[in-house]
Amino acid sequence: MLSQDLQTAINAQIKNEYYSSYLYLSMAAYCESINFAGFAGWLRRQSEEELTHAMRFFDYMLDRDGRVVLDTIGQPPSEFGSLLEMFSQVLEHEKEVSGMINRLYELAQSENDHATAVELQWFIQEQVEEEKSASDMVENIKLAGDNSAALLMLDRQLAGESTNEQAAE
Ligand code: FEO
């Protein structure tokens, strides 16, 4: 059985994952509003992935006879400035999430809860990927700079990747 402290912390992380999903969905809507459908598609996929993270914590709690208590999800911003500013926020957000996961891992270790520590190792690895893909986006947008043709090409490329992924499913 999970300790009360771990249950409280995991419940908070379920909410954080839902907030991440909400944040990226809001960013996707913003991208659509400025006609970058490819960037919007990337953010939508990211938003959906956050839901799978939330549900992985949800299921883990139930597997360990924990009590899931859902919290209020905060309202995300709706304006994000330039593409570079927005994707820099994605990267910063992912770094914050990595910090949250690391603190959860430290709590599990301090309680000698090995099963939770092992479960959290999956998330620690996942955060490496999450930070890398956000960082790649920031770097690509930086390369495009103020060149709107280059940004549009990047947008179309992302839209193509989305179509290819759907075709492969
Ligand atoms: Fe659930 Fe993007 O970390």
mmCIF file of C-alpha atoms and ligand atoms in Angstrom:
data_model
loop_
_atom_site.group_PDB
_atom_site.id
_atom_site.type_symbol
_atom_site.label_atom_id
_atom_site.label_comp_id
_atom_site.label_asym_id
_atom_site.label_seq_id
_atom_site.Cartn_x
_atom_site.Cartn_y
_atom_site.Cartn_z
ATOM 1 C CA MET A 1 0.000 0.000 0.000
ATOM 2 C CA LEU A 2 1.233 3.449 -0.864
ATOM 3 C CA SER A 3 1.955 5.867 1.973
ATOM 4 C CA GLN A 4 -0.350 8.824 2.378
ATOM 5 C CA ASP A 5 2.459 11.183 1.383
ATOM 6 C CA LEU A 6 3.048 9.284 -1.873
ATOM 7 C CA GLN A 7 -0.669 9.147 -2.627
ATOM 8 C CA THR A 8 -0.913 12.908 -2.148
ATOM 9 C CA ALA A 9 2.137 13.489 -4.347
ATOM 10 C CA ILE A 10 0.909 11.148 -7.103
ATOM 11 C CA ASN A 11 -2.531 12.758 -7.058
ATOM 12 C CA ALA A 12 -0.810 16.123 -7.507
ATOM 13 C CA GLN A 13 1.155 14.698 -10.432
ATOM 14 C CA ILE A 14 -1.998 13.353 -12.087
ATOM 15 C CA LYS A 15 -3.308 16.931 -12.002
ATOM 16 C CA ASN A 16 0.044 18.253 -13.330
ATOM 17 C CA GLU A 17 -0.081 15.854 -16.283
ATOM 18 C CA TYR A 18 -3.628 16.950 -17.067
ATOM 19 C CA TYR A 19 -2.498 20.567 -16.828
ATOM 20 C CA SER A 20 0.313 19.813 -19.313
ATOM 21 C CA SER A 21 -2.247 18.328 -21.670
ATOM 22 C CA TYR A 22 -4.469 21.398 -21.257
ATOM 23 C CA LEU A 23 -1.530 23.761 -21.779
ATOM 24 C CA TYR A 24 -0.465 22.070 -25.029
ATOM 25 C CA LEU A 25 -4.045 21.951 -26.262
ATOM 26 C CA SER A 26 -4.305 25.696 -25.653
ATOM 27 C CA MET A 27 -1.041 26.174 -27.553
ATOM 28 C CA ALA A 28 -2.410 24.027 -30.395
ATOM 29 C CA ALA A 29 -5.477 26.248 -30.612
ATOM 30 C CA TYR A 30 -3.246 29.317 -30.670
ATOM 31 C CA CYS A 31 -1.127 27.834 -33.496
ATOM 32 C CA GLU A 32 -4.264 27.092 -35.506
ATOM 33 C CA SER A 33 -5.355 30.703 -34.988
ATOM 34 C CA ILE A 34 -2.117 31.960 -36.569
ATOM 35 C CA ASN A 35 -2.330 29.381 -39.392
ATOM 36 C CA PHE A 36 0.425 26.994 -38.390
ATOM 37 C CA ALA A 37 -1.458 23.708 -38.662
ATOM 38 C CA GLY A 38 1.728 21.594 -38.554
ATOM 39 C CA PHE A 39 2.919 23.082 -35.257
ATOM 40 C CA ALA A 40 -0.636 22.741 -33.968
ATOM 41 C CA GLY A 41 -0.600 19.052 -34.873
ATOM 42 C CA TRP A 42 2.644 18.505 -32.964
ATOM 43 C CA LEU A 43 1.113 20.165 -29.906
ATOM 44 C CA ARG A 44 -2.073 18.131 -30.191
ATOM 45 C CA ARG A 45 -0.052 14.907 -30.207
ATOM 46 C CA GLN A 46 1.883 16.182 -27.205
ATOM 47 C CA SER A 47 -1.390 17.006 -25.446
ATOM 48 C CA GLU A 48 -2.662 13.467 -26.034
ATOM 49 C CA GLU A 49 0.591 11.992 -24.760
ATOM 50 C CA GLU A 50 0.178 13.906 -21.493
ATOM 51 C CA LEU A 51 -3.180 12.199 -21.016
ATOM 52 C CA THR A 52 -1.450 8.820 -21.260
ATOM 53 C CA HIS A 53 1.009 9.984 -18.571
ATOM 54 C CA ALA A 54 -1.863 11.005 -16.287
ATOM 55 C CA MET A 55 -3.578 7.654 -16.823
ATOM 56 C CA ARG A 56 -0.381 5.741 -16.165
ATOM 57 C CA PHE A 57 -0.211 7.374 -12.697
ATOM 58 C CA PHE A 58 -3.959 6.820 -12.264
ATOM 59 C CA ASP A 59 -3.664 3.098 -13.004
ATOM 60 C CA TYR A 60 -0.568 2.740 -10.839
ATOM 61 C CA MET A 61 -2.410 4.233 -7.868
ATOM 62 C CA LEU A 62 -5.275 1.801 -8.327
ATOM 63 C CA ASP A 63 -2.882 -1.158 -8.716
ATOM 64 C CA ARG A 64 -1.336 -0.252 -5.357
ATOM 65 C CA ASP A 65 -4.680 0.245 -3.586
ATOM 66 C CA GLY A 66 -4.163 3.984 -3.473
ATOM 67 C CA ARG A 67 -7.024 6.448 -3.489
ATOM 68 C CA VAL A 68 -7.225 8.655 -6.569
ATOM 69 C CA VAL A 69 -8.503 12.127 -5.702
ATOM 70 C CA LEU A 70 -8.811 14.382 -8.735
ATOM 71 C CA ASP A 71 -7.947 18.037 -8.237
ATOM 72 C CA THR A 72 -8.932 21.196 -10.104
ATOM 73 C CA ILE A 73 -6.959 21.757 -13.319
ATOM 74 C CA GLY A 74 -5.789 25.363 -13.650
ATOM 75 C CA GLN A 75 -6.628 27.518 -16.643
ATOM 76 C CA PRO A 76 -3.716 27.666 -19.108
ATOM 77 C CA PRO A 77 -2.747 30.904 -20.888
ATOM 78 C CA SER A 78 -4.312 31.518 -24.295
ATOM 79 C CA GLU A 79 -1.721 33.882 -25.796
ATOM 80 C CA PHE A 80 1.852 32.733 -26.373
ATOM 81 C CA GLY A 81 3.629 35.336 -28.512
ATOM 82 C CA SER A 82 5.965 34.137 -31.275
ATOM 83 C CA LEU A 83 6.550 30.476 -32.161
ATOM 84 C CA LEU A 84 9.988 30.723 -30.583
ATOM 85 C CA GLU A 85 8.559 32.155 -27.357
ATOM 86 C CA MET A 86 5.886 29.472 -27.261
ATOM 87 C CA PHE A 87 8.206 26.511 -27.838
ATOM 88 C CA SER A 88 10.678 27.953 -25.327
ATOM 89 C CA GLN A 89 7.777 27.790 -22.857
ATOM 90 C CA VAL A 90 7.197 24.142 -23.828
ATOM 91 C CA LEU A 91 10.831 23.368 -23.069
ATOM 92 C CA GLU A 92 10.751 25.240 -19.747
ATOM 93 C CA HIS A 93 7.544 23.458 -18.828
ATOM 94 C CA GLU A 94 9.066 20.054 -19.556
ATOM 95 C CA LYS A 95 12.082 20.913 -17.412
ATOM 96 C CA GLU A 96 9.715 21.784 -14.563
ATOM 97 C CA VAL A 97 7.917 18.458 -15.022
ATOM 98 C CA SER A 98 11.267 16.636 -14.915
ATOM 99 C CA GLY A 99 11.907 18.339 -11.552
ATOM 100 C CA MET A 100 8.508 17.176 -10.279
ATOM 101 C CA ILE A 101 9.189 13.581 -11.353
ATOM 102 C CA ASN A 102 12.634 13.672 -9.752
ATOM 103 C CA ARG A 103 11.151 14.890 -6.451
ATOM 104 C CA LEU A 104 8.560 12.098 -6.575
ATOM 105 C CA TYR A 105 11.360 9.595 -7.152
ATOM 106 C CA GLU A 106 13.290 10.984 -4.182
ATOM 107 C CA LEU A 107 10.193 10.668 -1.996
ATOM 108 C CA ALA A 108 9.686 7.036 -3.074
ATOM 109 C CA GLN A 109 13.325 6.283 -2.347
ATOM 110 C CA SER A 110 13.210 7.969 1.052
ATOM 111 C CA GLU A 111 10.302 5.657 1.942
ATOM 112 C CA ASN A 112 12.034 2.577 0.508
ATOM 113 C CA ASP A 113 9.048 2.118 -1.807
ATOM 114 C CA HIS A 114 10.934 0.226 -4.507
ATOM 115 C CA ALA A 115 7.915 -0.506 -6.699
ATOM 116 C CA THR A 116 7.093 3.197 -6.965
ATOM 117 C CA ALA A 117 10.735 4.043 -7.614
ATOM 118 C CA VAL A 118 10.794 1.539 -10.496
ATOM 119 C CA GLU A 119 7.553 2.936 -11.897
ATOM 120 C CA LEU A 120 9.027 6.435 -11.730
ATOM 121 C CA GLN A 121 12.117 5.333 -13.628
ATOM 122 C CA TRP A 122 9.883 4.988 -16.695
ATOM 123 C CA PHE A 123 8.864 8.629 -16.250
ATOM 124 C CA ILE A 124 12.459 9.745 -15.721
ATOM 125 C CA GLN A 125 13.387 8.173 -19.089
ATOM 126 C CA GLU A 126 10.294 9.628 -20.693
ATOM 127 C CA GLN A 127 11.290 13.122 -19.544
ATOM 128 C CA VAL A 128 14.604 12.763 -21.365
ATOM 129 C CA GLU A 129 12.582 12.264 -24.569
ATOM 130 C CA GLU A 130 10.137 15.030 -23.712
ATOM 131 C CA GLU A 131 12.898 17.572 -23.130
ATOM 132 C CA LYS A 132 14.764 16.456 -26.248
ATOM 133 C CA SER A 133 11.791 16.792 -28.584
ATOM 134 C CA ALA A 134 10.920 20.244 -27.150
ATOM 135 C CA SER A 135 14.553 21.318 -27.425
ATOM 136 C CA ASP A 136 14.705 20.102 -31.069
ATOM 137 C CA MET A 137 11.663 22.221 -31.871
ATOM 138 C CA VAL A 138 13.252 25.300 -30.271
ATOM 139 C CA GLU A 139 16.470 24.754 -32.232
ATOM 140 C CA ASN A 140 14.641 24.273 -35.543
ATOM 141 C CA ILE A 141 12.595 27.427 -35.016
ATOM 142 C CA LYS A 142 15.752 29.341 -34.113
ATOM 143 C CA LEU A 143 17.355 28.163 -37.357
ATOM 144 C CA ALA A 144 14.359 29.432 -39.319
ATOM 145 C CA GLY A 145 14.679 32.787 -37.535
ATOM 146 C CA ASP A 146 12.437 35.526 -38.939
ATOM 147 C CA ASN A 147 12.273 33.837 -42.322
ATOM 148 C CA SER A 148 8.551 33.169 -42.751
ATOM 149 C CA ALA A 149 9.167 30.865 -45.756
ATOM 150 C CA ALA A 150 11.435 28.675 -43.600
ATOM 151 C CA LEU A 151 8.853 28.609 -40.777
ATOM 152 C CA LEU A 152 6.155 27.665 -43.249
ATOM 153 C CA MET A 153 8.332 24.854 -44.609
ATOM 154 C CA LEU A 154 8.893 23.582 -41.056
ATOM 155 C CA ASP A 155 5.154 23.758 -40.467
ATOM 156 C CA ARG A 156 4.426 21.742 -43.614
ATOM 157 C CA GLN A 157 7.096 19.213 -42.662
ATOM 158 C CA LEU A 158 5.446 18.703 -39.250
ATOM 159 C CA ALA A 159 2.055 18.348 -40.924
ATOM 160 C CA GLY A 160 3.578 15.680 -43.209
ATOM 161 C CA GLU A 161 5.029 13.778 -40.237
ATOM 162 C CA SER A 162 1.584 13.758 -38.659
ATOM 163 C CA THR A 163 0.007 12.353 -41.845
ATOM 164 C CA ASN A 164 2.711 9.677 -42.079
ATOM 165 C CA GLU A 165 2.161 8.667 -38.431
ATOM 166 C CA GLN A 166 -1.571 8.374 -39.009
ATOM 167 C CA ALA A 167 -1.002 6.273 -42.133
ATOM 168 C CA ALA A 168 1.303 3.958 -40.171
ATOM 169 C CA GLU A 169 -1.319 3.395 -37.447
HETATM 170 FE FE1 FEO B 1 4.100 14.294 -18.930
HETATM 171 FE FE2 FEO B 1 5.501 16.126 -21.031
HETATM 172 O O1 FEO B 1 5.569 15.204 -19.428
#
